XYZ file of C-alpha atoms in Angstrom:
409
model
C 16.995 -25.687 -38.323
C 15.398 -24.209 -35.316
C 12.598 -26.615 -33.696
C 9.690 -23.665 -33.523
C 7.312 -25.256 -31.183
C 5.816 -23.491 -28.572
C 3.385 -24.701 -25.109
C -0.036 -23.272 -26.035
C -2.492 -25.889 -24.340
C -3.622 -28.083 -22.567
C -3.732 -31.116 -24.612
C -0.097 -30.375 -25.297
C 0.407 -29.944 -21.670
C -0.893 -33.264 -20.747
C 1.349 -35.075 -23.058
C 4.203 -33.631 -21.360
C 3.283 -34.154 -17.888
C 2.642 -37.864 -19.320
C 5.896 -38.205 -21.011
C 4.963 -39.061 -24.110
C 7.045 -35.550 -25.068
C 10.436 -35.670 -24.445
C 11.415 -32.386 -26.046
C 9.467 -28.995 -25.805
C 11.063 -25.855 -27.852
C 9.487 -22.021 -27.167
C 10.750 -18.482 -27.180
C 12.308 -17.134 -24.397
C 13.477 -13.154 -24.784
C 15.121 -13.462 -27.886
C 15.922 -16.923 -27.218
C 14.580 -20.422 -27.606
C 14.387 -22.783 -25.105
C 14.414 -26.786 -24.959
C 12.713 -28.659 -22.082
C 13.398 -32.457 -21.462
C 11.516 -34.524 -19.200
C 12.243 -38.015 -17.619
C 9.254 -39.669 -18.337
C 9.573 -41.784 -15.043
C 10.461 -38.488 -12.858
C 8.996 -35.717 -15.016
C 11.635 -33.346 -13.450
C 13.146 -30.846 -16.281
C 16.506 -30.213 -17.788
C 16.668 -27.524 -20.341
C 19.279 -25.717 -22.894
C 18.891 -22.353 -24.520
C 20.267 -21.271 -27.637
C 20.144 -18.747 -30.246
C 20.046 -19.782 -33.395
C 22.371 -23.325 -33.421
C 24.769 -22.511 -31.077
C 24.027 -23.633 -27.303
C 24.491 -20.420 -24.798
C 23.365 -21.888 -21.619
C 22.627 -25.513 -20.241
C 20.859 -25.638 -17.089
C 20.102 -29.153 -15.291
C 17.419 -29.141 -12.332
C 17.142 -32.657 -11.012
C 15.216 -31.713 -8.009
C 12.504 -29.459 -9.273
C 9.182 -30.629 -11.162
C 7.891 -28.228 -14.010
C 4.572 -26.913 -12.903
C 1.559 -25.546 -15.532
C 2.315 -22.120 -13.350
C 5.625 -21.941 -14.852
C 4.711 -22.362 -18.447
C 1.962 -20.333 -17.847
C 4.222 -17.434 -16.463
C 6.743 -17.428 -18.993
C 3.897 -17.634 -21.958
C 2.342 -14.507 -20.348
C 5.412 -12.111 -20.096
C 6.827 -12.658 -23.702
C 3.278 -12.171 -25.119
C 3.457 -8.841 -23.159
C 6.480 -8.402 -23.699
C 6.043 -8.647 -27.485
C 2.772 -6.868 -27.675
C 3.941 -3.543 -25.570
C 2.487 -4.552 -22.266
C -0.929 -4.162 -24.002
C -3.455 -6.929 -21.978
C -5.909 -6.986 -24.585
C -3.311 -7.971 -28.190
C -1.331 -10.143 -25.530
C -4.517 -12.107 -24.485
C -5.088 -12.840 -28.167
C -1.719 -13.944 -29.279
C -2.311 -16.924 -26.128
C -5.990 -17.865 -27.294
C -7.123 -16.677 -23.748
C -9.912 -13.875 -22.998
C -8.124 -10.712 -21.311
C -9.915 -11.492 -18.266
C -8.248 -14.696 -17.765
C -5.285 -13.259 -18.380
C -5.966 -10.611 -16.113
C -6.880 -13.950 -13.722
C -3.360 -15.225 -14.148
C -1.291 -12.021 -12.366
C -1.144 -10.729 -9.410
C -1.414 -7.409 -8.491
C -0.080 -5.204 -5.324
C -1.156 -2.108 -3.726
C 0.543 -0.186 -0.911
C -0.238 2.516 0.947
C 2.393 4.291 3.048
C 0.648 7.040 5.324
C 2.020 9.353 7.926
C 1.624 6.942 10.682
C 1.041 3.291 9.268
C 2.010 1.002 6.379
C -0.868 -1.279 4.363
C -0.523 -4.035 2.037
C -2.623 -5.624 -0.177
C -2.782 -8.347 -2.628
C -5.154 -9.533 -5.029
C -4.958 -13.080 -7.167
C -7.597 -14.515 -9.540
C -10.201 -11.144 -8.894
C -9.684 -11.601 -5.101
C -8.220 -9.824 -2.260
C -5.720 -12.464 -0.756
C -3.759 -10.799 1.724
C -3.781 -7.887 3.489
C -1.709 -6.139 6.398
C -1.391 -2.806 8.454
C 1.252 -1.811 10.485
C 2.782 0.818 11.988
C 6.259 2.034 10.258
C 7.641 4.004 13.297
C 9.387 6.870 10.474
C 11.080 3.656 9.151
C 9.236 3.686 5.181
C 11.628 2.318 3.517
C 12.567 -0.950 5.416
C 9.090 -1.665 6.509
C 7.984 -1.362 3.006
C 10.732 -4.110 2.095
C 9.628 -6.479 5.160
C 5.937 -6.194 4.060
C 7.165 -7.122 0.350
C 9.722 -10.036 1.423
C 6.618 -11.497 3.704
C 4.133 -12.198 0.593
C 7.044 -13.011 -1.490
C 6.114 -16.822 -1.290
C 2.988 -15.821 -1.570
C 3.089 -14.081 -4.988
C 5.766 -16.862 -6.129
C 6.962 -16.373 -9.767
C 3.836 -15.012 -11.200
C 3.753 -12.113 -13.072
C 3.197 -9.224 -10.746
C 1.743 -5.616 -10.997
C 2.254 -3.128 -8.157
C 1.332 0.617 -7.041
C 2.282 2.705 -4.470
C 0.570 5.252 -2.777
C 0.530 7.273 0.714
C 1.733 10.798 1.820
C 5.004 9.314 2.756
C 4.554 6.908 -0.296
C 6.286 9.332 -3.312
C 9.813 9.407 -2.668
C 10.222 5.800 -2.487
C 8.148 4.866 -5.457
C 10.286 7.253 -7.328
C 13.626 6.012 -6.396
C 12.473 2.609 -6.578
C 10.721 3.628 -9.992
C 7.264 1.824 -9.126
C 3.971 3.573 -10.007
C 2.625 6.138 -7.955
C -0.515 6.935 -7.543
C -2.446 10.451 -5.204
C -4.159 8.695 -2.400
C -7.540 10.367 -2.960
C -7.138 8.968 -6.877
C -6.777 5.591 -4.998
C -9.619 5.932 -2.623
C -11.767 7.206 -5.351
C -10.840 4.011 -7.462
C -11.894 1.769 -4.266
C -15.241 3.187 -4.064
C -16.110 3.627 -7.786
C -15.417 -0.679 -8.052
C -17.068 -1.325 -4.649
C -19.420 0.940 -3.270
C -20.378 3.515 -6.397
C -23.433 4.713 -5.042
C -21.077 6.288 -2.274
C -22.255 10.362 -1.697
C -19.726 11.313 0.253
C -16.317 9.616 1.922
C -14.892 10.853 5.207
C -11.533 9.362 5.752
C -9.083 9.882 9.068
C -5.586 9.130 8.617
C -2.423 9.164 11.411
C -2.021 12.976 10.349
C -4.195 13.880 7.627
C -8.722 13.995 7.486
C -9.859 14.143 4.393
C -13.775 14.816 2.587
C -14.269 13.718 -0.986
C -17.603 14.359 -2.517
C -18.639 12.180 -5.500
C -22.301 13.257 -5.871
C -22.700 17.176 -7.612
C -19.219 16.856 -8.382
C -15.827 15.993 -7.417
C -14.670 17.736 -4.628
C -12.239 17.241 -1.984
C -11.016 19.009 1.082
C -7.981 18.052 3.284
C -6.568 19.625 6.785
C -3.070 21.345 6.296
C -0.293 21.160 8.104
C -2.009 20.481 11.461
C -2.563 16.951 12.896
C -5.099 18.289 15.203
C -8.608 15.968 14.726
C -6.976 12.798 13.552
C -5.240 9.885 14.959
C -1.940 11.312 16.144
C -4.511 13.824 18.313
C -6.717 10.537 19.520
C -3.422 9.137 20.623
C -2.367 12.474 22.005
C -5.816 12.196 23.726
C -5.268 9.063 25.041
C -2.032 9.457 26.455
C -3.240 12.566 28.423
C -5.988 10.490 30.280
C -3.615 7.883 30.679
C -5.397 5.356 28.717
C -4.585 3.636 26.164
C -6.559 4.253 22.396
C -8.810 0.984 23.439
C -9.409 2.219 26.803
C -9.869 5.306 25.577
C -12.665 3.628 22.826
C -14.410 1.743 25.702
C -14.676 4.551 27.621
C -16.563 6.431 25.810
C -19.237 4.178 24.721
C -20.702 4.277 28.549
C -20.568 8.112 28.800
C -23.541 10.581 30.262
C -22.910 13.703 28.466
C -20.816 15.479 26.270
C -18.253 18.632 27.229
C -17.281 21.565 24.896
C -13.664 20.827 23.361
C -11.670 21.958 20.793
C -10.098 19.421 18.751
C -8.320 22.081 16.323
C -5.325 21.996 18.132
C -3.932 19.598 21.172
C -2.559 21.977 23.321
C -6.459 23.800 23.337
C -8.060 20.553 23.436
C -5.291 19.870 26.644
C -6.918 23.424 28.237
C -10.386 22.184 27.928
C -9.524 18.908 29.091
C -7.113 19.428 32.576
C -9.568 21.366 33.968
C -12.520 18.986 33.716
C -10.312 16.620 34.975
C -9.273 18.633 38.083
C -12.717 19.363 38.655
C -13.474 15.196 38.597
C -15.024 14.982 35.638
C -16.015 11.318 34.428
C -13.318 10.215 31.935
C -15.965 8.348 30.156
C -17.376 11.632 29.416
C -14.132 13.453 28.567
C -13.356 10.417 26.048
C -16.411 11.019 24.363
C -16.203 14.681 24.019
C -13.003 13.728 22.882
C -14.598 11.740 19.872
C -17.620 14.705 19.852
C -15.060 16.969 19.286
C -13.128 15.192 16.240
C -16.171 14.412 14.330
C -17.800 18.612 14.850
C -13.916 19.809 13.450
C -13.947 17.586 10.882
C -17.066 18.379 9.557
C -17.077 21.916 10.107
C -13.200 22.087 9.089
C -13.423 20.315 5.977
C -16.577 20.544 4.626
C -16.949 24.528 4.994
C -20.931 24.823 4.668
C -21.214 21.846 2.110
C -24.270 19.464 3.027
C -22.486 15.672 3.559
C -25.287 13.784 3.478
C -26.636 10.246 1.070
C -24.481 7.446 1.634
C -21.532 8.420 3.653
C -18.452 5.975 3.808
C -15.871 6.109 6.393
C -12.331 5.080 5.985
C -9.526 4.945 7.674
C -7.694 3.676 10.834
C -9.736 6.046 13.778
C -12.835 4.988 11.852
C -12.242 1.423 11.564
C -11.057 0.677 15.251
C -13.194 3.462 17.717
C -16.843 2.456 17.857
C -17.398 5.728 20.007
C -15.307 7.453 17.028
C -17.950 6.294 14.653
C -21.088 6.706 17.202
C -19.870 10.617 17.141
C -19.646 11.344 13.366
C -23.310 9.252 12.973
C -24.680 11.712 15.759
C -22.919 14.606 14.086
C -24.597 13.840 10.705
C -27.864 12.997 11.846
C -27.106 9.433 9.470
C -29.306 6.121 9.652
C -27.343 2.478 10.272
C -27.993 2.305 5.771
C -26.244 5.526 5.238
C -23.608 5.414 7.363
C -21.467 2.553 5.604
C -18.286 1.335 8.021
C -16.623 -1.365 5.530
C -13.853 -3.932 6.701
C -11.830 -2.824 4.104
C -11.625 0.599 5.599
C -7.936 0.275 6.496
C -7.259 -0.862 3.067
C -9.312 1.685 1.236
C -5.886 3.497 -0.436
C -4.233 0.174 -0.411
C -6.602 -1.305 -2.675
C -7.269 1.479 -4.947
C -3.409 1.347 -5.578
C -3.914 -2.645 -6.453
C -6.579 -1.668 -8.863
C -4.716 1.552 -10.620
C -2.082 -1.005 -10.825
C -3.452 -3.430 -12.861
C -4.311 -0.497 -15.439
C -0.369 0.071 -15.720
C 1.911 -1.077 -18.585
C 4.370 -2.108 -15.510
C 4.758 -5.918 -15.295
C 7.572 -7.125 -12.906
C 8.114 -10.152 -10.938
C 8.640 -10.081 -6.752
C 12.716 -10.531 -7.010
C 12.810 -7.393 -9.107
C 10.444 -5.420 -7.187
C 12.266 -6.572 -3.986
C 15.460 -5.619 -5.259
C 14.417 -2.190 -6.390
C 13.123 -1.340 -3.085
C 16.277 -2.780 -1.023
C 17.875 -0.728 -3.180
C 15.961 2.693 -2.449
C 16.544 1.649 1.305
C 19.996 2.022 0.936
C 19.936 5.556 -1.082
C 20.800 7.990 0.748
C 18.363 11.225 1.337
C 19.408 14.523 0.760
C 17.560 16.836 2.579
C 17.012 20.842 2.968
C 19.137 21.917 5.916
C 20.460 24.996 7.066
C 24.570 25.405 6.628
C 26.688 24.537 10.200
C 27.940 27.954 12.185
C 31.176 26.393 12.138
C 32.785 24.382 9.204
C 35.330 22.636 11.187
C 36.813 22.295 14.675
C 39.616 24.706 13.957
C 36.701 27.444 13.340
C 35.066 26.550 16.506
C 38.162 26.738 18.185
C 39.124 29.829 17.184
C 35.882 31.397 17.605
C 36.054 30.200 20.990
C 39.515 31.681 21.422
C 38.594 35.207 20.447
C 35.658 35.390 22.855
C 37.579 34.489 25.610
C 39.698 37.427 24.888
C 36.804 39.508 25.197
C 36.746 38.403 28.980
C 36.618 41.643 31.670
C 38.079 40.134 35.254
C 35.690 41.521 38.237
């Protein structure tokens, strides 16, 4: 009959890495599978079957069995077999959820208007993090970021989220959750800063308020970039500075002009004047900043009070110390109430990681890889108005009859 044994410990464990087992039989997906170890080399060979008959024999000479591997394949089939729920599947391996919950990894990823963010967590613990810039290109920087913590993640059982305005198109083709960034930022602050009044976040294109005290509430610009980063770097540009330069500049100002951030061709018509005139760029940089953090505030928060604990998230926030000197002047805010944390790039990012471990979704990193590769090669359809001319022979001919039309002078 069918050997029925199955790795459940560590006891067992330790007689295999011993070898004093030579044969090891568990399920595998509807299968069972043998492992045989040289007791000198304790490398593996295995065969799967179902039932008696031998389906596949696989020989790996050059590749030890690690406890991560047992460990892995014990934790898919039990979710696997128990629906993907944590809690039964943490039962059926004699293990408390949270160690289970220990055992995975989990992925968040935020794809903005401007930038692209990664995170990773392992064992309760943020392990990796990035933020770049996707240049338009969401897709195949999204696979780059993935393919770079693939050795990272290794074979573990995996749990990802996506989120982002430029985020839901590619988590649907590539069929990975998706979750609304302020859902995500919300998550962030409720498991690490719940006391949290009030969040002001600035984005490459976007601003956003979200009020948590007197109840939920959030506000968000529209169509216009004007106030956030794509203005500061429109900003920038126009003084011929870089965004640092720009940032340094304004810490040493004297005073502050009047200039309107709504838009950057006004802001340009309040700004090329004061610079004609001389003005200090040191001041202009900081009336720049002044003038982000009054349209923000007035823009979004339309006559609600933001004040308690206010967090600030985002890229602006997190890199431009006269950015974040302007929005503490703005709000009249003490050093304890204004709250600048280091994971203010990551904010979405890891609210995605932590709606993702809620999710029935387990995968592994070759299957998320490959599901994203192949959403990079889909091709977009897009809303586009119909050519004047549907081939060369119409052009031609339109271009024919109009030159008929020609009066000699």
């Amino acid at each position: 009959g069918k050997p029925a044994k199955a790795i459940t410990t560590d006891g067992e464990w330790n007689k295999i890495i011993n070898g004093t087992a030579d044969w090891v039989y568990e399920e595998e997906y509807g299968f069972t599978k043998a492992y045989a170890f040289s007791p000198d080399s304790k490398k593996i060979a295995y065969l799967r079957f179902d039932e008696s008959e031998v389906v596949e024999v696989v020989d790996e000479p050059a590749r030890e069995l690690t406890k991560d591997d047992v460990q892995r394949d014990q934790i898919l089939r039990a979710l696997r077999n128990n629906g993907f729920r944590r809690k039964d599947a943490a039962r059926d391996l004699f293990i408390s959820e949270r160690t289970l919950y220990r055992r995975m990894k989990a992925l968040g990823i935020d794809i903005g208007s401007t930038t692209a963010k990664l995170v990773v967590f392992c064992d309760g613990k943020l392990v990796y993090s990035c933020y770049e810039r996707h240049f338009s290109q969401v897709r195949p920087k999204t696979l780059e970021l993935l393919q770079r913590v693939c050795d990272l993640v290794g074979d573990r059982p995996v749990k990802a989220a996506i989120s982002g305005s430029a985020g839901f198109g590619m988590a649907s083709s590539a069929k990975i959750p998706f979750v609304q960034e302020v859902f995500a930022t919300g998550e962030t602050v409720k498991a690490l800063e719940p006391d949290t009044s009030a969040v002001i976040e600035l984005g490459g294109e976007d601003a956003k308020v979200i009020f948590f005290k007197g109840g939920m509430d959030e506000r968000m610009n529209g169509t216009c970039a004007g106030g956030t980063g794509a203005f500061i770097d429109q900003m920038a540009t126009l003084l011929d500075v870089t965004v640092e330069e720009l940032d340094e500049l304004s810490l040493r100002h004297t005073r502050i002009y009047p200039i309107a951030s709504r838009c950057g061709v006004f802001a340009k018509t309040d700004i090329q004047p004061l610079l004609n005139q001389g003005a200090a760029k040191e001041n202009i940089a900081a009336s720049i900043f002044a003038a982000v953090a009054s349209q923000t505030i007035a823009g979004l928060a339309q006559g609600r009070k933001i004040e308690g604990k206010v967090m600030f998230l985002g890229g602006p926030l997190h890199y431009c110390q006269g950015l974040r000197f302007a929005f503490k002047e703005a709000l009249k805010l003490t050093d304890d109430n204004a709250v600048f944390p280091d994971y203010g790039l990551f904010s979405v990012s890891l609210g995605a990681a932590y709606y993702a471990n809620g999710q029935d979704d387990v995968t592994d990193m070759d299957s998320l890889i490959a599901r994203v590769e192949a959403s990079t090669r889909e091709k977009i359809e897009t809303a586009h108005t119909q050519p004047l001319f549907a081939s060369e022979e119409e052009y031609e001919a339109f271009c024919d009859r109009h030159a008929r039309a020609n009066v000699e002078i």
